[in-house]
Amino acid sequence: MTENMMSTEDRFTPDVSLRRNDAQHRYELLVGGKLAVQTFYRDLPGHIDFTHTETSPDFEGRGLGKVLAHFALDDVVAAGKRIIPHCPFIAAYLRKHEDYEQCVDWPEQPVRTGLGA
């Protein structure tokens, strides 16, 4: 599990923490120790396939999903894996943040295996 206490995406209070929860195949954003946002993924060879993102009703509308998306996508890129955005929220985030484009295999495209083209 990786954990990060800061993000440059949005400002938030110091009681926010971010982590990758490998056991439950999700990235998590906690506020005051309470799970606020989670994005689920499938760990595939060379890829992380984001499938679904949920925000707890008490934390909606605060921009916390963007903070978690930024953390999760940076973590995938740092691990040398590619991103598959089946999750509509992650897909929308990626369309607004084109700096990830070189690391994305959109679902309608064939998944890259790293073998010569």
Coordinates of N, CA and C in Angstrom, one line a residue:
M1 N 0.8 -1.2 0.0 CA 0.0 0.0 0.0 C 0.9 1.2 0.0
T2 N 0.6 2.2 -0.9 CA 1.3 3.5 -0.9 C 0.4 4.5 -0.2
E3 N 1.1 5.5 0.3 CA 0.3 6.6 1.0 C 0.9 7.9 0.8
N4 N 0.1 8.9 0.6 CA 0.6 10.3 0.4 C -0.3 11.2 1.1
M5 N 0.2 12.2 1.8 CA -0.6 13.1 2.6 C -0.8 14.4 1.8
M6 N -0.2 14.7 0.7 CA -0.4 15.9 0.0 C -0.7 15.7 -1.5
S7 N -1.4 16.7 -2.1 CA -1.6 16.7 -3.6 C -1.6 18.1 -4.0
T8 N -1.1 18.3 -5.2 CA -1.2 19.7 -5.8 C -2.4 20.0 -6.6
E9 N -3.3 19.0 -6.7 CA -4.5 19.2 -7.5 C -5.5 20.2 -6.9
D10 N -5.8 20.1 -5.7 CA -6.7 21.0 -5.0 C -6.2 21.3 -3.6
R11 N -6.7 22.4 -3.0 CA -6.4 22.6 -1.6 C -7.3 21.9 -0.7
F12 N -6.9 21.4 0.4 CA -7.7 20.7 1.3 C -7.1 20.7 2.7
T13 N -7.9 20.4 3.7 CA -7.4 20.4 5.1 C -6.4 19.3 5.3
P14 N -5.6 19.5 6.3 CA -4.5 18.5 6.6 C -5.0 17.1 7.1
D15 N -6.3 17.0 7.4 CA -6.8 15.7 7.8 C -7.2 14.8 6.7
V16 N -6.7 15.1 5.4 CA -7.0 14.3 4.3 C -5.8 13.4 4.0
S17 N -6.0 12.2 3.7 CA -4.9 11.3 3.3 C -5.3 10.4 2.1
L18 N -4.3 10.1 1.3 CA -4.5 9.3 0.1 C -3.7 8.0 0.2
R19 N -4.3 6.9 -0.3 CA -3.5 5.7 -0.3 C -4.1 4.7 -1.4
R20 N -3.2 3.8 -1.7 CA -3.6 2.7 -2.6 C -3.8 1.5 -1.7
N21 N -5.0 0.9 -1.8 CA -5.3 -0.3 -1.0 C -5.3 -1.5 -2.0
D22 N -4.2 -2.2 -2.1 CA -4.0 -3.3 -3.0 C -4.9 -4.4 -2.6
A23 N -5.2 -4.7 -1.4 CA -6.0 -5.8 -0.9 C -7.5 -5.7 -1.5
Q24 N -8.0 -4.4 -1.6 CA -9.3 -4.2 -2.1 C -9.4 -3.6 -3.5
H25 N -8.2 -3.5 -4.1 CA -8.1 -3.0 -5.5 C -8.8 -1.7 -5.7
R26 N -8.3 -0.7 -4.8 CA -8.9 0.6 -5.0 C -7.9 1.6 -4.4
Y27 N -8.0 2.8 -4.9 CA -7.3 4.0 -4.3 C -8.4 4.7 -3.4
E28 N -7.9 5.2 -2.3 CA -8.8 5.8 -1.3 C -8.4 7.2 -0.9
L29 N -9.3 8.1 -0.7 CA -9.1 9.4 -0.1 C -9.9 9.4 1.2
L30 N -9.3 9.6 2.3 CA -9.9 9.7 3.6 C -9.9 11.1 4.2
V31 N -11.0 11.5 4.8 CA -11.0 12.8 5.5 C -11.3 12.5 7.0
G32 N -10.4 12.8 7.8 CA -10.5 12.6 9.2 C -10.6 11.1 9.5
G33 N -10.0 10.3 8.7 CA -10.0 8.8 8.9 C -11.2 8.1 8.3
K34 N -12.2 8.9 7.7 CA -13.4 8.4 7.1 C -13.2 8.3 5.6
L35 N -13.6 7.2 5.0 CA -13.5 7.0 3.6 C -14.4 7.9 2.9
A36 N -13.9 8.9 2.1 CA -14.7 9.9 1.4 C -14.8 9.5 -0.1
V37 N -13.8 9.1 -0.7 CA -13.8 8.8 -2.2 C -13.0 7.6 -2.4
Q38 N -13.4 6.7 -3.3 CA -12.7 5.5 -3.7 C -12.8 5.3 -5.2
T39 N -11.7 4.9 -5.8 CA -11.8 4.5 -7.2 C -11.2 3.1 -7.3
F40 N -12.0 2.2 -8.0 CA -11.7 0.8 -8.0 C -10.9 0.5 -9.3
Y41 N -10.1 -0.5 -9.3 CA -9.3 -0.8 -10.5 C -9.1 -2.3 -10.6
R42 N -8.7 -2.8 -11.8 CA -8.3 -4.1 -12.0 C -6.8 -4.0 -12.4
D43 N -6.0 -4.8 -11.7 CA -4.5 -4.8 -12.0 C -4.3 -5.8 -13.0
L44 N -3.9 -5.4 -14.2 CA -3.7 -6.3 -15.4 C -2.2 -6.2 -15.7
P45 N -1.7 -7.2 -16.5 CA -0.3 -7.1 -16.8 C 0.0 -5.8 -17.6
G46 N 0.8 -4.9 -17.0 CA 1.2 -3.7 -17.7 C 0.2 -2.6 -17.6
H47 N -0.9 -2.8 -17.0 CA -2.0 -1.8 -17.0 C -2.8 -1.8 -15.7
I48 N -3.4 -0.7 -15.4 CA -4.4 -0.5 -14.4 C -5.6 -0.1 -15.1
D49 N -6.7 -0.9 -14.9 CA -8.0 -0.6 -15.6 C -8.9 0.0 -14.5
F50 N -9.2 1.3 -14.6 CA -10.1 1.9 -13.6 C -11.5 1.6 -14.0
T51 N -12.3 1.1 -13.1 CA -13.6 0.6 -13.4 C -14.8 1.4 -12.8
H52 N -14.5 2.1 -11.7 CA -15.6 2.8 -11.0 C -15.1 3.7 -9.9
T53 N -15.7 4.9 -9.8 CA -15.3 5.8 -8.7 C -16.6 6.1 -7.9
E54 N -16.5 6.2 -6.6 CA -17.6 6.5 -5.7 C -17.2 7.6 -4.7
T55 N -18.1 8.5 -4.5 CA -17.9 9.6 -3.5 C -19.0 9.4 -2.5
S56 N -18.6 9.3 -1.2 CA -19.6 9.3 -0.1 C -20.5 10.5 -0.2
P57 N -21.8 10.4 0.0 CA -22.7 11.6 0.0 C -22.2 12.8 0.8
D58 N -21.7 12.5 2.0 CA -21.2 13.6 2.9 C -20.1 14.4 2.3
F59 N -19.4 13.9 1.2 CA -18.2 14.6 0.7 C -18.4 15.0 -0.7
E60 N -19.6 14.9 -1.3 CA -19.8 15.3 -2.7 C -19.6 16.8 -2.8
G61 N -19.2 17.2 -4.0 CA -19.1 18.6 -4.4 C -17.9 19.4 -3.8
R62 N -16.9 18.7 -3.3 CA -15.8 19.3 -2.7 C -14.5 19.2 -3.6
G63 N -14.6 18.6 -4.7 CA -13.5 18.4 -5.6 C -12.5 17.3 -5.1
L64 N -12.9 16.5 -4.2 CA -12.0 15.5 -3.6 C -11.8 14.3 -4.6
G65 N -12.7 14.1 -5.5 CA -12.6 13.1 -6.6 C -11.4 13.4 -7.5
K66 N -11.2 14.7 -7.8 CA -10.1 15.2 -8.6 C -8.8 14.9 -7.9
V67 N -8.8 15.2 -6.6 CA -7.6 15.0 -5.9 C -7.2 13.5 -5.9
L68 N -8.2 12.6 -5.7 CA -7.9 11.2 -5.8 C -7.5 10.7 -7.1
A69 N -8.1 11.2 -8.2 CA -7.8 10.9 -9.6 C -6.3 11.3 -9.8
H70 N -5.9 12.5 -9.5 CA -4.5 12.9 -9.7 C -3.5 12.0 -9.0
F71 N -3.8 11.6 -7.8 CA -2.9 10.7 -7.0 C -2.9 9.4 -7.7
A72 N -4.0 8.8 -8.0 CA -4.1 7.5 -8.5 C -3.4 7.4 -9.9
L73 N -3.6 8.3 -10.8 CA -3.0 8.3 -12.1 C -1.5 8.5 -12.0
D74 N -1.1 9.4 -11.1 CA 0.4 9.6 -10.9 C 1.0 8.3 -10.4
D75 N 0.3 7.6 -9.5 CA 0.9 6.4 -9.0 C 1.0 5.3 -10.1
V76 N 0.0 5.2 -11.0 CA 0.1 4.3 -12.1 C 1.3 4.6 -13.0
V77 N 1.4 5.9 -13.4 CA 2.5 6.3 -14.3 C 3.9 6.0 -13.6
A78 N 4.0 6.3 -12.3 CA 5.2 6.1 -11.6 C 5.6 4.6 -11.6
A79 N 4.6 3.8 -11.6 CA 4.9 2.3 -11.6 C 5.2 1.8 -13.0
G80 N 5.2 2.7 -14.0 CA 5.5 2.2 -15.3 C 4.4 1.5 -16.0
K81 N 3.2 1.6 -15.5 CA 2.0 0.9 -16.1 C 1.2 1.9 -17.0
R82 N 0.3 1.4 -17.8 CA -0.6 2.2 -18.6 C -2.0 2.2 -18.0
I83 N -2.7 3.2 -18.4 CA -4.1 3.5 -17.8 C -5.1 3.0 -18.8
I84 N -6.1 2.3 -18.3 CA -7.3 2.0 -19.1 C -8.5 2.6 -18.3
P85 N -9.1 3.7 -18.9 CA -10.2 4.4 -18.2 C -11.6 3.9 -18.5
H86 N -12.0 2.8 -18.0 CA -13.4 2.4 -18.2 C -14.3 3.2 -17.3
C87 N -13.8 3.7 -16.2 CA -14.6 4.6 -15.3 C -14.9 5.9 -15.9
P88 N -16.2 6.3 -16.0 CA -16.5 7.6 -16.7 C -15.8 8.8 -16.0
F89 N -15.7 8.8 -14.6 CA -15.1 9.9 -13.9 C -13.6 10.0 -14.3
I90 N -12.9 8.9 -14.3 CA -11.5 8.9 -14.6 C -11.3 9.3 -16.1
A91 N -12.1 8.8 -16.9 CA -12.1 9.2 -18.4 C -12.2 10.7 -18.6
A92 N -13.2 11.2 -17.9 CA -13.4 12.7 -18.0 C -12.2 13.5 -17.4
Y93 N -11.7 13.0 -16.3 CA -10.5 13.7 -15.8 C -9.3 13.6 -16.8
L94 N -9.1 12.5 -17.4 CA -8.1 12.3 -18.4 C -8.3 13.2 -19.6
R95 N -9.5 13.4 -20.0 CA -9.8 14.3 -21.2 C -9.4 15.7 -20.8
K96 N -9.5 16.1 -19.6 CA -9.2 17.5 -19.2 C -7.7 17.7 -18.8
H97 N -7.0 16.6 -18.6 CA -5.6 16.6 -18.2 C -4.8 15.8 -19.2
E98 N -4.6 16.4 -20.4 CA -4.0 15.7 -21.5 C -2.5 15.3 -21.3
D99 N -1.9 15.7 -20.2 CA -0.5 15.3 -19.9 C -0.4 13.8 -19.6
Y100 N -1.5 13.2 -19.4 CA -1.4 11.7 -19.2 C -1.6 10.9 -20.5
E101 N -2.0 11.6 -21.6 CA -2.4 10.9 -22.8 C -1.4 9.9 -23.3
Q102 N -0.1 10.1 -23.2 CA 0.8 9.1 -23.7 C 0.8 7.8 -22.9
C103 N 0.1 7.8 -21.7 CA 0.1 6.6 -20.8 C -1.3 6.0 -20.8
V104 N -2.2 6.4 -21.7 CA -3.6 5.9 -21.7 C -3.9 5.0 -22.9
D105 N -4.5 3.9 -22.6 CA -5.1 3.1 -23.7 C -6.6 3.1 -23.5
W106 N -7.2 4.0 -24.4 CA -8.7 4.1 -24.3 C -9.4 2.8 -24.6
P107 N -10.5 2.5 -23.9 CA -11.1 1.2 -24.0 C -11.5 0.8 -25.5
E108 N -11.8 1.8 -26.3 CA -12.1 1.5 -27.7 C -10.9 1.1 -28.6
Q109 N -9.7 1.3 -28.0 CA -8.4 1.0 -28.7 C -7.9 -0.3 -28.2
P110 N -7.2 -1.0 -29.0 CA -6.5 -2.3 -28.5 C -5.6 -2.0 -27.4
V111 N -5.5 -2.8 -26.4 CA -4.6 -2.7 -25.3 C -3.2 -2.9 -25.8
R112 N -2.2 -2.0 -25.5 CA -0.8 -2.2 -25.9 C -0.2 -3.2 -25.0
T113 N 0.6 -4.1 -25.6 CA 1.3 -5.1 -24.8 C 2.8 -4.8 -24.6
G114 N 3.3 -3.8 -25.3 CA 4.7 -3.5 -25.1 C 5.5 -4.2 -26.2
L115 N 4.8 -5.0 -27.0 CA 5.5 -5.6 -28.1 C 5.6 -4.7 -29.3
G116 N 6.5 -4.9 -30.2 CA 6.7 -4.0 -31.4 C 5.5 -3.9 -32.2
A117 N 5.3 -2.7 -32.8 CA 4.1 -2.4 -33.6 C 4.4 -2.6 -35.1

